[in-house]
Amino acid sequence: MATPPLKGIIAYPITPLDPETGAVDHAALHRLTDRLVTSGSHAVAPLGSAGESAYLNEAEWDAVCKTVLDTVAGRAPTLVGVSHLTTEGTVRRARVAARHGADAIMVLPQVYWRLTEAELARHYAEVAAATDLPIMLYNNPGTSGIDLLPETIVELARKIPNLTMVKDSSGDIARFTTLRELSEDTLSVYNGNNPIALDAFRAGAAGWCTAAPCLVPDWTLQLYSAAICGYDERADAILAELLPFLKFIVDHGLPRAIKAGLQLHNRPAGPPRAPLLPLPDKETQQLRDLLDRLASQPLLDGDVLTGTPHTP
């Protein structure tokens, strides 16, 4: 198998908004992105669903792309979500990402009308032709409305040489193995479903794409470290502590939950953009309790290195 172009914890920054004007808060975005890098994330992936990409106009999208890539400044690989309802819009965003120095792009088949296999193939082929960057195909039935099966993905990859990565958020763990087997390990697979993170690593996922590092970077990094080092009991114990938080942010929507958590951490990122509403007070208190519990049980890098199991 070829060396994966990305691996480990691939962190999603949300897109902070000014609470008064609703405009993108680039100073807050810079601080958040810098923190993701300095806290140890292995890659940074702006402008996905957590970054409210679908709710940004093109000028905002371009500016967010530039701010994040300028802030990362080569300190970690970058994966930019370039999805748009139209092929033309996706191609334009792919070229902007390449111009600002992205290392790879991620393409969700964002649809209004359900696409045929021929339409999917043309869409990805035209985006791939717009840049020589590696492409990550993103399968997220919950946001795109279409579920791309492993057989369809592998067939697309055979026709498009720079489609080398697949991120799957379906929650079906068996797909990681199936994608690797069908592609004869030419595709690197990544998990985008937070609650199955550990099982995905055990099934051969090269990385975990997640917004969790915006709030709990140490926990995500420790889970990854324990998983790849083969400390199974340690990994299981970390996941047991982390899982209620992971389920919460998924169930309540990443932009709502992550922005509420940042506010609780005195790192305000403004509200989510309409039509989304801020996390309600009751749920915000639940999130506070989850974060407080994790903060009361700090993890140490040395624990993983020595294989010492975590004791809650």
GROMACS .gro file of C-alpha atoms in nm:
model
  312
    1MET     CA    1   0.000   0.000   0.000
    2ALA     CA    2   0.124   0.348  -0.085
    3THR     CA    3   0.199   0.586   0.201
    4PRO     CA    4  -0.124   0.774   0.282
    5PRO     CA    5  -0.102   1.143   0.185
    6LEU     CA    6  -0.270   1.224   0.518
    7LYS     CA    7  -0.289   1.030   0.842
    8GLY     CA    8  -0.379   1.062   1.207
    9ILE     CA    9  -0.604   1.330   1.352
   10ILE     CA   10  -0.733   1.558   1.077
   11ALA     CA   11  -0.890   1.852   1.258
   12TYR     CA   12  -1.186   2.053   1.134
   13PRO     CA   13  -1.192   2.419   1.236
   14ILE     CA   14  -1.540   2.567   1.262
   15THR     CA   15  -1.589   2.910   1.101
   16PRO     CA   16  -1.622   3.179   1.372
   17LEU     CA   17  -1.874   3.456   1.310
   18ASP     CA   18  -1.899   3.801   1.462
   19PRO     CA   19  -2.210   3.794   1.688
   20GLU     CA   20  -2.299   4.153   1.600
   21THR     CA   21  -2.244   4.165   1.225
   22GLY     CA   22  -2.262   3.797   1.129
   23ALA     CA   23  -1.941   3.837   0.926
   24VAL     CA   24  -1.658   3.585   0.943
   25ASP     CA   25  -1.434   3.662   1.241
   26HIS     CA   26  -1.091   3.609   1.087
   27ALA     CA   27  -0.901   3.692   1.405
   28ALA     CA   28  -1.087   3.416   1.591
   29LEU     CA   29  -1.038   3.180   1.296
   30HIS     CA   30  -0.664   3.248   1.303
   31ARG     CA   31  -0.646   3.176   1.677
   32LEU     CA   32  -0.850   2.856   1.646
   33THR     CA   33  -0.647   2.727   1.352
   34ASP     CA   34  -0.318   2.805   1.520
   35ARG     CA   35  -0.431   2.623   1.832
   36LEU     CA   36  -0.522   2.314   1.628
   37VAL     CA   37  -0.170   2.307   1.486
   38THR     CA   38   0.015   2.378   1.809
   39SER     CA   39  -0.192   2.124   2.005
   40GLY     CA   40  -0.065   1.851   1.773
   41SER     CA   41  -0.330   1.785   1.507
   42HIS     CA   42  -0.171   1.594   1.222
   43ALA     CA   43  -0.360   1.791   0.954
   44VAL     CA   44  -0.613   2.074   0.931
   45ALA     CA   45  -0.925   2.052   0.714
   46PRO     CA   46  -1.124   2.374   0.676
   47LEU     CA   47  -1.453   2.430   0.498
   48GLY     CA   48  -1.631   2.105   0.559
   49SER     CA   49  -1.976   2.068   0.713
   50ALA     CA   50  -1.837   2.165   1.055
   51GLY     CA   51  -1.705   2.485   0.897
   52GLU     CA   52  -2.053   2.571   0.762
   53SER     CA   53  -1.913   2.580   0.411
   54ALA     CA   54  -2.260   2.543   0.259
   55TYR     CA   55  -2.371   2.867   0.428
   56LEU     CA   56  -2.081   3.088   0.312
   57ASN     CA   57  -2.091   3.306   0.003
   58GLU     CA   58  -1.802   3.274  -0.240
   59ALA     CA   59  -1.611   3.578  -0.113
   60GLU     CA   60  -1.639   3.446   0.243
   61TRP     CA   61  -1.536   3.098   0.134
   62ASP     CA   62  -1.226   3.232  -0.040
   63ALA     CA   63  -1.130   3.443   0.261
   64VAL     CA   64  -1.172   3.155   0.507
   65CYS     CA   65  -0.959   2.932   0.284
   66LYS     CA   66  -0.684   3.194   0.273
   67THR     CA   67  -0.690   3.264   0.647
   68VAL     CA   68  -0.664   2.899   0.744
   69LEU     CA   69  -0.390   2.811   0.496
   70ASP     CA   70  -0.193   3.125   0.578
   71THR     CA   71  -0.220   3.043   0.949
   72VAL     CA   72  -0.112   2.682   0.907
   73ALA     CA   73   0.176   2.806   0.693
   74GLY     CA   74   0.305   2.461   0.609
   75ARG     CA   75   0.329   2.343   0.968
   76ALA     CA   76   0.081   2.063   0.896
   77PRO     CA   77  -0.084   1.924   0.584
   78THR     CA   78  -0.408   2.093   0.478
   79LEU     CA   79  -0.721   1.936   0.329
   80VAL     CA   80  -0.974   2.189   0.197
   81GLY     CA   81  -1.339   2.100   0.147
   82VAL     CA   82  -1.431   2.241  -0.195
   83SER     CA   83  -1.783   2.103  -0.232
   84HIS     CA   84  -2.050   2.311  -0.407
   85LEU     CA   85  -2.390   2.231  -0.555
   86THR     CA   86  -2.252   2.282  -0.905
   87THR     CA   87  -1.953   2.132  -1.082
   88GLU     CA   88  -1.848   2.480  -1.191
   89GLY     CA   89  -1.851   2.603  -0.831
   90THR     CA   90  -1.657   2.301  -0.708
   91VAL     CA   91  -1.396   2.349  -0.981
   92ARG     CA   92  -1.360   2.717  -0.890
   93ARG     CA   93  -1.309   2.636  -0.523
   94ALA     CA   94  -1.058   2.362  -0.605
   95ARG     CA   95  -0.849   2.612  -0.798
   96VAL     CA   96  -0.867   2.868  -0.515
   97ALA     CA   97  -0.755   2.604  -0.264
   98ALA     CA   98  -0.465   2.504  -0.489
   99ARG     CA   99  -0.362   2.868  -0.538
  100HIS     CA  100  -0.350   2.923  -0.160
  101GLY     CA  101  -0.132   2.617  -0.105
  102ALA     CA  102  -0.366   2.335  -0.004
  103ASP     CA  103  -0.209   1.990   0.009
  104ALA     CA  104  -0.529   1.809  -0.088
  105ILE     CA  105  -0.898   1.876  -0.152
  106MET     CA  106  -1.210   1.700  -0.031
  107VAL     CA  107  -1.517   1.667  -0.253
  108LEU     CA  108  -1.863   1.578  -0.125
  109PRO     CA  109  -2.121   1.501  -0.395
  110GLN     CA  110  -2.345   1.780  -0.265
  111VAL     CA  111  -2.672   1.734  -0.450
  112TYR     CA  112  -3.017   1.875  -0.507
  113TRP     CA  113  -3.124   1.635  -0.780
  114ARG     CA  114  -2.999   1.284  -0.716
  115LEU     CA  115  -2.705   1.219  -0.947
  116THR     CA  116  -2.671   0.922  -1.178
  117GLU     CA  117  -2.346   0.728  -1.188
  118ALA     CA  118  -2.258   0.902  -1.516
  119GLU     CA  119  -2.318   1.243  -1.359
  120LEU     CA  120  -2.109   1.155  -1.054
  121ALA     CA  121  -1.826   1.037  -1.277
  122ARG     CA  122  -1.833   1.356  -1.483
  123HIS     CA  123  -1.845   1.575  -1.171
  124TYR     CA  124  -1.540   1.416  -1.011
  125ALA     CA  125  -1.351   1.397  -1.340
  126GLU     CA  126  -1.396   1.769  -1.407
  127VAL     CA  127  -1.291   1.864  -1.054
  128ALA     CA  128  -0.988   1.635  -1.079
  129ALA     CA  129  -0.887   1.793  -1.410
  130ALA     CA  130  -0.890   2.140  -1.253
  131THR     CA  131  -0.591   2.071  -1.027
  132ASP     CA  132  -0.321   1.811  -0.973
  133LEU     CA  133  -0.391   1.797  -0.597
  134PRO     CA  134  -0.485   1.462  -0.441
  135ILE     CA  135  -0.860   1.430  -0.398
  136MET     CA  136  -1.048   1.284  -0.104
  137LEU     CA  137  -1.395   1.164  -0.199
  138TYR     CA  138  -1.627   1.236   0.092
  139ASN     CA  139  -1.923   1.005   0.145
  140ASN     CA  140  -2.164   1.156   0.395
  141PRO     CA  141  -2.522   1.046   0.331
  142GLY     CA  142  -2.647   1.257   0.622
  143THR     CA  143  -2.554   1.588   0.459
  144SER     CA  144  -2.532   1.510   0.089
  145GLY     CA  145  -2.843   1.296   0.057
  146ILE     CA  146  -2.655   1.032  -0.142
  147ASP     CA  147  -2.474   0.722  -0.021
  148LEU     CA  148  -2.184   0.616  -0.242
  149LEU     CA  149  -2.121   0.244  -0.206
  150PRO     CA  150  -1.766   0.106  -0.206
  151GLU     CA  151  -1.808  -0.048  -0.551
  152THR     CA  152  -1.908   0.290  -0.698
  153ILE     CA  153  -1.620   0.469  -0.527
  154VAL     CA  154  -1.357   0.221  -0.639
  155GLU     CA  155  -1.485   0.239  -0.998
  156LEU     CA  156  -1.455   0.621  -0.988
  157ALA     CA  157  -1.102   0.597  -0.847
  158ARG     CA  158  -0.993   0.364  -1.127
  159LYS     CA  159  -1.088   0.633  -1.379
  160ILE     CA  160  -0.947   0.931  -1.185
  161PRO     CA  161  -0.578   0.889  -1.091
  162ASN     CA  162  -0.562   1.170  -0.834
  163LEU     CA  163  -0.868   1.038  -0.645
  164THR     CA  164  -0.656   0.859  -0.387
  165MET     CA  165  -0.850   0.899  -0.061
  166VAL     CA  166  -1.199   0.823   0.068
  167LYS     CA  167  -1.361   0.963   0.379
  168ASP     CA  168  -1.666   0.770   0.490
  169SER     CA  169  -1.917   0.906   0.743
  170SER     CA  170  -2.188   0.644   0.691
  171GLY     CA  171  -2.107   0.475   1.022
  172ASP     CA  172  -2.068   0.136   0.851
  173ILE     CA  173  -1.735   0.005   0.980
  174ALA     CA  174  -1.727  -0.279   0.726
  175ARG     CA  175  -1.681  -0.025   0.448
  176PHE     CA  176  -1.325   0.057   0.551
  177THR     CA  177  -1.219  -0.301   0.493
  178THR     CA  178  -1.428  -0.332   0.177
  179LEU     CA  179  -1.284  -0.017   0.023
  180ARG     CA  180  -0.930  -0.131   0.091
  181GLU     CA  181  -0.990  -0.479  -0.045
  182LEU     CA  182  -1.177  -0.371  -0.359
  183SER     CA  183  -0.912  -0.110  -0.440
  184GLU     CA  184  -0.629  -0.353  -0.355
  185ASP     CA  185  -0.510  -0.100  -0.098
  186THR     CA  186  -0.460   0.177  -0.353
  187LEU     CA  187  -0.718   0.393  -0.173
  188SER     CA  188  -0.646   0.541   0.168
  189VAL     CA  189  -0.959   0.538   0.383
  190TYR     CA  190  -1.057   0.788   0.653
  191ASN     CA  191  -1.328   0.797   0.914
  192GLY     CA  192  -1.568   1.089   0.949
  193ASN     CA  193  -1.808   0.933   1.200
  194ASN     CA  194  -1.691   1.032   1.547
  195PRO     CA  195  -1.843   0.754   1.762
  196ILE     CA  196  -1.680   0.474   1.559
  197ALA     CA  197  -1.332   0.631   1.560
  198LEU     CA  198  -1.156   0.345   1.739
  199ASP     CA  199  -1.324   0.068   1.539
  200ALA     CA  200  -1.236   0.255   1.220
  201PHE     CA  201  -0.866   0.264   1.312
  202ARG     CA  202  -0.881  -0.106   1.389
  203ALA     CA  203  -1.039  -0.164   1.047
  204GLY     CA  204  -0.750   0.011   0.875
  205ALA     CA  205  -0.855   0.376   0.856
  206ALA     CA  206  -0.551   0.598   0.798
  207GLY     CA  207  -0.703   0.894   0.976
  208TRP     CA  208  -0.995   1.042   1.167
  209CYS     CA  209  -1.149   1.363   1.032
  210THR     CA  210  -1.309   1.537   1.330
  211ALA     CA  211  -1.401   1.872   1.486
  212ALA     CA  212  -1.340   1.730   1.835
  213PRO     CA  213  -0.985   1.877   1.855
  214CYS     CA  214  -1.140   2.224   1.865
  215LEU     CA  215  -1.240   2.136   2.224
  216VAL     CA  216  -1.053   1.824   2.339
  217PRO     CA  217  -0.735   1.787   2.130
  218ASP     CA  218  -0.546   1.578   2.386
  219TRP     CA  219  -0.818   1.314   2.406
  220THR     CA  220  -0.836   1.267   2.030
  221LEU     CA  221  -0.459   1.245   1.999
  222GLN     CA  222  -0.436   0.997   2.285
  223LEU     CA  223  -0.703   0.776   2.131
  224TYR     CA  224  -0.514   0.770   1.803
  225SER     CA  225  -0.181   0.703   1.973
  226ALA     CA  226  -0.319   0.416   2.179
  227ALA     CA  227  -0.488   0.267   1.873
  228ILE     CA  228  -0.182   0.268   1.647
  229CYS     CA  229   0.052   0.154   1.925
  230GLY     CA  230  -0.170  -0.147   1.989
  231TYR     CA  231  -0.259  -0.059   2.347
  232ASP     CA  232  -0.608  -0.203   2.319
  233GLU     CA  233  -0.716  -0.173   2.681
  234ARG     CA  234  -0.587   0.181   2.694
  235ALA     CA  235  -0.770   0.273   2.373
  236ASP     CA  236  -1.094   0.115   2.495
  237ALA     CA  237  -1.072   0.308   2.822
  238ILE     CA  238  -1.009   0.639   2.646
  239LEU     CA  239  -1.301   0.584   2.410
  240ALA     CA  240  -1.530   0.495   2.699
  241GLU     CA  241  -1.460   0.834   2.854
  242LEU     CA  242  -1.472   1.026   2.526
  243LEU     CA  243  -1.773   0.858   2.366
  244PRO     CA  244  -2.052   1.056   2.541
  245PHE     CA  245  -1.892   1.379   2.419
  246LEU     CA  246  -1.847   1.245   2.065
  247LYS     CA  247  -2.209   1.132   2.048
  248PHE     CA  248  -2.326   1.467   2.184
  249ILE     CA  249  -2.153   1.682   1.924
  250VAL     CA  250  -2.279   1.459   1.643
  251ASP     CA  251  -2.637   1.442   1.773
  252HIS     CA  252  -2.662   1.818   1.822
  253GLY     CA  253  -2.481   1.927   1.506
  254LEU     CA  254  -2.112   2.015   1.491
  255PRO     CA  255  -2.140   2.392   1.430
  256ARG     CA  256  -2.387   2.434   1.717
  257ALA     CA  257  -2.204   2.211   1.962
  258ILE     CA  258  -1.846   2.316   1.887
  259LYS     CA  259  -1.929   2.687   1.898
  260ALA     CA  260  -2.112   2.641   2.228
  261GLY     CA  261  -1.811   2.454   2.365
  262LEU     CA  262  -1.570   2.725   2.255
  263GLN     CA  263  -1.786   2.980   2.435
  264LEU     CA  264  -1.770   2.766   2.748
  265HIS     CA  265  -1.391   2.765   2.712
  266ASN     CA  266  -1.388   3.147   2.689
  267ARG     CA  267  -1.286   3.129   2.324
  268PRO     CA  268  -1.597   3.278   2.163
  269ALA     CA  269  -1.664   3.192   1.799
  270GLY     CA  270  -2.004   3.353   1.764
  271PRO     CA  271  -2.329   3.180   1.668
  272PRO     CA  272  -2.383   2.936   1.385
  273ARG     CA  273  -2.520   3.092   1.068
  274ALA     CA  274  -2.893   3.092   0.996
  275PRO     CA  275  -3.089   2.877   0.945
  276LEU     CA  276  -2.896   2.713   1.231
  277LEU     CA  277  -2.964   2.838   1.584
  278PRO     CA  278  -2.728   2.835   1.883
  279LEU     CA  279  -2.730   2.534   2.112
  280PRO     CA  280  -3.016   2.576   2.366
  281ASP     CA  281  -2.934   2.644   2.731
  282LYS     CA  282  -3.028   2.295   2.854
  283GLU     CA  283  -2.804   2.127   2.600
  284THR     CA  284  -2.527   2.378   2.665
  285GLN     CA  285  -2.528   2.276   3.031
  286GLN     CA  286  -2.507   1.910   2.926
  287LEU     CA  287  -2.206   1.996   2.712
  288ARG     CA  288  -2.047   2.184   3.003
  289ASP     CA  289  -2.085   1.875   3.221
  290LEU     CA  290  -1.925   1.654   2.955
  291LEU     CA  291  -1.631   1.890   2.907
  292ASP     CA  292  -1.583   1.932   3.282
  293ARG     CA  293  -1.571   1.554   3.324
  294LEU     CA  294  -1.305   1.519   3.056
  295ALA     CA  295  -1.106   1.810   3.199
  296SER     CA  296  -1.106   1.645   3.542
  297GLN     CA  297  -0.931   1.338   3.399
  298PRO     CA  298  -0.618   1.466   3.226
  299LEU     CA  299  -0.422   1.234   3.003
  300LEU     CA  300  -0.045   1.212   2.984
  301ASP     CA  301   0.161   1.125   2.678
  302GLY     CA  302   0.377   0.905   2.894
  303ASP     CA  303   0.083   0.679   2.971
  304VAL     CA  304   0.064   0.573   2.610
  305LEU     CA  305   0.438   0.533   2.572
  306THR     CA  306   0.456   0.298   2.869
  307GLY     CA  307   0.129   0.121   2.788
  308THR     CA  308  -0.014   0.200   3.131
  309PRO     CA  309  -0.392   0.152   3.113
  310HIS     CA  310  -0.606   0.453   3.191
  311THR     CA  311  -0.798   0.429   3.517
  312PRO     CA  312  -1.109   0.650   3.522
   0.00000   0.00000   0.00000
